Amino acid sequence: MTFKNQFNENEWLILQAAPIWIFRIVAVADGKIDPEEMIEVTNQVKNVVEYSSGFTYEIFRDHVTNIMNNSPEFKNIAVKDPFEGLRTVADLLGRIEYSEAQRFKKILLQMAVKVADSSAGIDKNEEKAITVIMGILDGII
């Protein structure tokens, strides 16, 4: 099944920007983006594309394609406020099967934890950032 058909082009780009917003929130939570965090997010994206399926695979596959193609439409969405962007992502996930949405959120949270942990462990600010991300994706915040 192609999940892309359930969304318009702008909505699909918003969903693809979720990994970037996760990275931005977590990586700057401790005050700086470390090289280790950049390496880790790249590794996480590659792993998701290689080992996932369904909705998550489609989103991450197109995410990588848009980055590789230097898509201006994608860039315009990715630079928006990450908190507002993730709120929109949470709303859009309501359109797909619950299990697919949960898998996608789980991957995003795992990515957040691995990025935070990649630079000398998870500090209190990164922990708070991850908690906020969880709350937004679950529609609580």
PDB file of C-alpha atoms in Angstrom:
ATOM      1  CA  MET A   1       0.000   0.000   0.000  1.00  0.00           C
ATOM      2  CA  THR A   2       1.219   3.463  -0.746  1.00  0.00           C
ATOM      3  CA  PHE A   3       0.528   5.729   2.189  1.00  0.00           C
ATOM      4  CA  LYS A   4       1.444   8.845   0.237  1.00  0.00           C
ATOM      5  CA  ASN A   5      -1.963   8.748  -1.484  1.00  0.00           C
ATOM      6  CA  GLN A   6      -3.638   9.573   1.844  1.00  0.00           C
ATOM      7  CA  PHE A   7      -1.985  12.998   2.029  1.00  0.00           C
ATOM      8  CA  ASN A   8      -1.560  16.029  -0.178  1.00  0.00           C
ATOM      9  CA  GLU A   9       1.975  16.992  -1.252  1.00  0.00           C
ATOM     10  CA  ASN A  10       2.456  19.564   1.514  1.00  0.00           C
ATOM     11  CA  GLU A  11       1.285  17.136   4.212  1.00  0.00           C
ATOM     12  CA  TRP A  12       3.638  14.449   2.889  1.00  0.00           C
ATOM     13  CA  LEU A  13       6.545  16.899   3.069  1.00  0.00           C
ATOM     14  CA  ILE A  14       5.573  17.797   6.648  1.00  0.00           C
ATOM     15  CA  LEU A  15       5.692  14.129   7.627  1.00  0.00           C
ATOM     16  CA  GLN A  16       9.111  13.802   5.980  1.00  0.00           C
ATOM     17  CA  ALA A  17      10.437  16.747   7.989  1.00  0.00           C
ATOM     18  CA  ALA A  18       9.737  14.995  11.318  1.00  0.00           C
ATOM     19  CA  PRO A  19      13.242  13.448  11.618  1.00  0.00           C
ATOM     20  CA  ILE A  20      14.830  16.859  11.051  1.00  0.00           C
ATOM     21  CA  TRP A  21      12.627  18.457  13.689  1.00  0.00           C
ATOM     22  CA  ILE A  22      13.405  15.659  16.145  1.00  0.00           C
ATOM     23  CA  PHE A  23      17.094  16.209  15.519  1.00  0.00           C
ATOM     24  CA  ARG A  24      16.866  19.982  15.908  1.00  0.00           C
ATOM     25  CA  ILE A  25      14.986  19.748  19.204  1.00  0.00           C
ATOM     26  CA  VAL A  26      17.288  17.166  20.764  1.00  0.00           C
ATOM     27  CA  ALA A  27      20.616  18.300  19.340  1.00  0.00           C
ATOM     28  CA  VAL A  28      20.260  21.905  20.502  1.00  0.00           C
ATOM     29  CA  ALA A  29      18.782  21.010  23.897  1.00  0.00           C
ATOM     30  CA  ASP A  30      22.263  20.949  25.448  1.00  0.00           C
ATOM     31  CA  GLY A  31      23.218  24.216  23.767  1.00  0.00           C
ATOM     32  CA  LYS A  32      25.159  22.953  20.757  1.00  0.00           C
ATOM     33  CA  ILE A  33      25.012  20.490  17.887  1.00  0.00           C
ATOM     34  CA  ASP A  34      27.873  18.052  18.282  1.00  0.00           C
ATOM     35  CA  PRO A  35      29.529  16.270  15.333  1.00  0.00           C
ATOM     36  CA  GLU A  36      28.634  12.953  16.976  1.00  0.00           C
ATOM     37  CA  GLU A  37      24.961  13.930  16.847  1.00  0.00           C
ATOM     38  CA  MET A  38      25.197  14.682  13.124  1.00  0.00           C
ATOM     39  CA  ILE A  39      26.811  11.312  12.490  1.00  0.00           C
ATOM     40  CA  GLU A  40      24.229   9.517  14.623  1.00  0.00           C
ATOM     41  CA  VAL A  41      21.195  11.084  12.928  1.00  0.00           C
ATOM     42  CA  THR A  42      22.643  10.126   9.533  1.00  0.00           C
ATOM     43  CA  ASN A  43      23.164   6.556  10.728  1.00  0.00           C
ATOM     44  CA  GLN A  44      19.660   6.417  12.147  1.00  0.00           C
ATOM     45  CA  VAL A  45      18.078   7.570   8.895  1.00  0.00           C
ATOM     46  CA  LYS A  46      20.084   5.014   6.887  1.00  0.00           C
ATOM     47  CA  ASN A  47      19.063   2.232   9.270  1.00  0.00           C
ATOM     48  CA  VAL A  48      15.394   3.168   9.129  1.00  0.00           C
ATOM     49  CA  VAL A  49      15.392   3.134   5.338  1.00  0.00           C
ATOM     50  CA  GLU A  50      17.184  -0.200   5.280  1.00  0.00           C
ATOM     51  CA  TYR A  51      15.232  -2.028   7.976  1.00  0.00           C
ATOM     52  CA  SER A  52      11.741  -0.544   8.137  1.00  0.00           C
ATOM     53  CA  SER A  53       8.587  -1.159   6.157  1.00  0.00           C
ATOM     54  CA  GLY A  54       5.175   0.333   5.530  1.00  0.00           C
ATOM     55  CA  PHE A  55       4.488   3.963   6.340  1.00  0.00           C
ATOM     56  CA  THR A  56       7.814   4.514   8.106  1.00  0.00           C
ATOM     57  CA  TYR A  57       9.775   3.205   5.122  1.00  0.00           C
ATOM     58  CA  GLU A  58       7.848   5.392   2.658  1.00  0.00           C
ATOM     59  CA  ILE A  59       8.366   8.532   4.735  1.00  0.00           C
ATOM     60  CA  PHE A  60      12.073   7.976   5.313  1.00  0.00           C
ATOM     61  CA  ARG A  61      12.702   6.896   1.704  1.00  0.00           C
ATOM     62  CA  ASP A  62      11.157  10.131   0.435  1.00  0.00           C
ATOM     63  CA  HIS A  63      12.950  12.089   3.189  1.00  0.00           C
ATOM     64  CA  VAL A  64      16.311  10.855   1.875  1.00  0.00           C
ATOM     65  CA  THR A  65      15.288  11.487  -1.742  1.00  0.00           C
ATOM     66  CA  ASN A  66      14.333  15.085  -0.978  1.00  0.00           C
ATOM     67  CA  ILE A  67      17.589  15.698   0.877  1.00  0.00           C
ATOM     68  CA  MET A  68      19.636  14.148  -1.930  1.00  0.00           C
ATOM     69  CA  ASN A  69      17.762  16.215  -4.528  1.00  0.00           C
ATOM     70  CA  ASN A  70      18.105  19.384  -2.449  1.00  0.00           C
ATOM     71  CA  SER A  71      14.351  19.953  -2.783  1.00  0.00           C
ATOM     72  CA  PRO A  72      13.445  23.610  -2.150  1.00  0.00           C
ATOM     73  CA  GLU A  73       9.872  22.663  -1.181  1.00  0.00           C
ATOM     74  CA  PHE A  74      11.197  20.263   1.434  1.00  0.00           C
ATOM     75  CA  LYS A  75      13.712  22.823   2.733  1.00  0.00           C
ATOM     76  CA  ASN A  76      10.952  25.419   3.142  1.00  0.00           C
ATOM     77  CA  ILE A  77       9.008  23.065   5.378  1.00  0.00           C
ATOM     78  CA  ALA A  78      11.994  21.664   7.296  1.00  0.00           C
ATOM     79  CA  VAL A  79      13.097  25.125   8.475  1.00  0.00           C
ATOM     80  CA  LYS A  80       9.767  25.806  10.191  1.00  0.00           C
ATOM     81  CA  ASP A  81       9.302  25.695  13.958  1.00  0.00           C
ATOM     82  CA  PRO A  82       9.995  22.079  14.987  1.00  0.00           C
ATOM     83  CA  PHE A  83       7.456  22.060  17.811  1.00  0.00           C
ATOM     84  CA  GLU A  84       4.626  23.284  15.590  1.00  0.00           C
ATOM     85  CA  GLY A  85       5.778  20.922  12.868  1.00  0.00           C
ATOM     86  CA  LEU A  86       5.611  17.921  15.175  1.00  0.00           C
ATOM     87  CA  ARG A  87       2.138  18.974  16.326  1.00  0.00           C
ATOM     88  CA  THR A  88       1.041  18.871  12.704  1.00  0.00           C
ATOM     89  CA  VAL A  89       2.743  15.484  12.279  1.00  0.00           C
ATOM     90  CA  ALA A  90       0.815  14.150  15.279  1.00  0.00           C
ATOM     91  CA  ASP A  91      -2.453  15.344  13.723  1.00  0.00           C
ATOM     92  CA  LEU A  92      -1.618  13.833  10.341  1.00  0.00           C
ATOM     93  CA  LEU A  93      -0.763  10.473  11.908  1.00  0.00           C
ATOM     94  CA  GLY A  94      -4.419  10.225  12.913  1.00  0.00           C
ATOM     95  CA  ARG A  95      -5.219   9.417   9.275  1.00  0.00           C
ATOM     96  CA  ILE A  96      -3.327   6.164   9.132  1.00  0.00           C
ATOM     97  CA  GLU A  97      -3.738   2.850  10.866  1.00  0.00           C
ATOM     98  CA  TYR A  98      -2.918   3.112  14.563  1.00  0.00           C
ATOM     99  CA  SER A  99      -0.164   0.473  14.450  1.00  0.00           C
ATOM    100  CA  GLU A 100       1.602   2.236  11.548  1.00  0.00           C
ATOM    101  CA  ALA A 101       1.427   5.577  13.386  1.00  0.00           C
ATOM    102  CA  GLN A 102       2.786   4.005  16.563  1.00  0.00           C
ATOM    103  CA  ARG A 103       5.710   2.409  14.693  1.00  0.00           C
ATOM    104  CA  PHE A 104       6.582   5.764  13.150  1.00  0.00           C
ATOM    105  CA  LYS A 105       6.442   7.553  16.512  1.00  0.00           C
ATOM    106  CA  LYS A 106       8.540   4.817  18.093  1.00  0.00           C
ATOM    107  CA  ILE A 107      11.227   5.240  15.416  1.00  0.00           C
ATOM    108  CA  LEU A 108      11.249   9.011  15.944  1.00  0.00           C
ATOM    109  CA  LEU A 109      11.632   8.585  19.704  1.00  0.00           C
ATOM    110  CA  GLN A 110      14.394   6.019  19.300  1.00  0.00           C
ATOM    111  CA  MET A 111      16.144   8.449  16.996  1.00  0.00           C
ATOM    112  CA  ALA A 112      15.829  11.220  19.589  1.00  0.00           C
ATOM    113  CA  VAL A 113      17.322   9.026  22.314  1.00  0.00           C
ATOM    114  CA  LYS A 114      20.186   7.778  20.160  1.00  0.00           C
ATOM    115  CA  VAL A 115      21.079  11.276  18.969  1.00  0.00           C
ATOM    116  CA  ALA A 116      21.013  12.630  22.527  1.00  0.00           C
ATOM    117  CA  ASP A 117      23.085   9.727  23.825  1.00  0.00           C
ATOM    118  CA  SER A 118      25.672   9.988  21.041  1.00  0.00           C
ATOM    119  CA  SER A 119      27.442  12.979  22.576  1.00  0.00           C
ATOM    120  CA  ALA A 120      28.547  11.973  26.076  1.00  0.00           C
ATOM    121  CA  GLY A 121      25.181  10.637  27.192  1.00  0.00           C
ATOM    122  CA  ILE A 122      21.772  12.171  27.748  1.00  0.00           C
ATOM    123  CA  ASP A 123      21.798  15.282  29.909  1.00  0.00           C
ATOM    124  CA  LYS A 124      18.803  16.763  31.749  1.00  0.00           C
ATOM    125  CA  ASN A 125      17.979  19.226  28.967  1.00  0.00           C
ATOM    126  CA  GLU A 126      17.996  16.488  26.341  1.00  0.00           C
ATOM    127  CA  GLU A 127      15.863  14.331  28.603  1.00  0.00           C
ATOM    128  CA  LYS A 128      13.334  17.161  28.877  1.00  0.00           C
ATOM    129  CA  ALA A 129      13.412  17.626  25.104  1.00  0.00           C
ATOM    130  CA  ILE A 130      12.663  13.940  24.561  1.00  0.00           C
ATOM    131  CA  THR A 131       9.782  14.147  27.036  1.00  0.00           C
ATOM    132  CA  VAL A 132       8.357  17.134  25.164  1.00  0.00           C
ATOM    133  CA  ILE A 133       8.705  15.290  21.849  1.00  0.00           C
ATOM    134  CA  MET A 134       6.827  12.315  23.307  1.00  0.00           C
ATOM    135  CA  GLY A 135       4.087  14.584  24.593  1.00  0.00           C
ATOM    136  CA  ILE A 136       3.682  16.346  21.250  1.00  0.00           C
ATOM    137  CA  LEU A 137       3.587  13.124  19.234  1.00  0.00           C
ATOM    138  CA  ASP A 138       1.037  11.641  21.635  1.00  0.00           C
ATOM    139  CA  GLY A 139      -1.106  14.777  21.384  1.00  0.00           C
ATOM    140  CA  ILE A 140      -0.717  15.676  25.071  1.00  0.00           C
ATOM    141  CA  ILE A 141       1.223  18.918  24.541  1.00  0.00           C
TER     142      ILE A 141
END
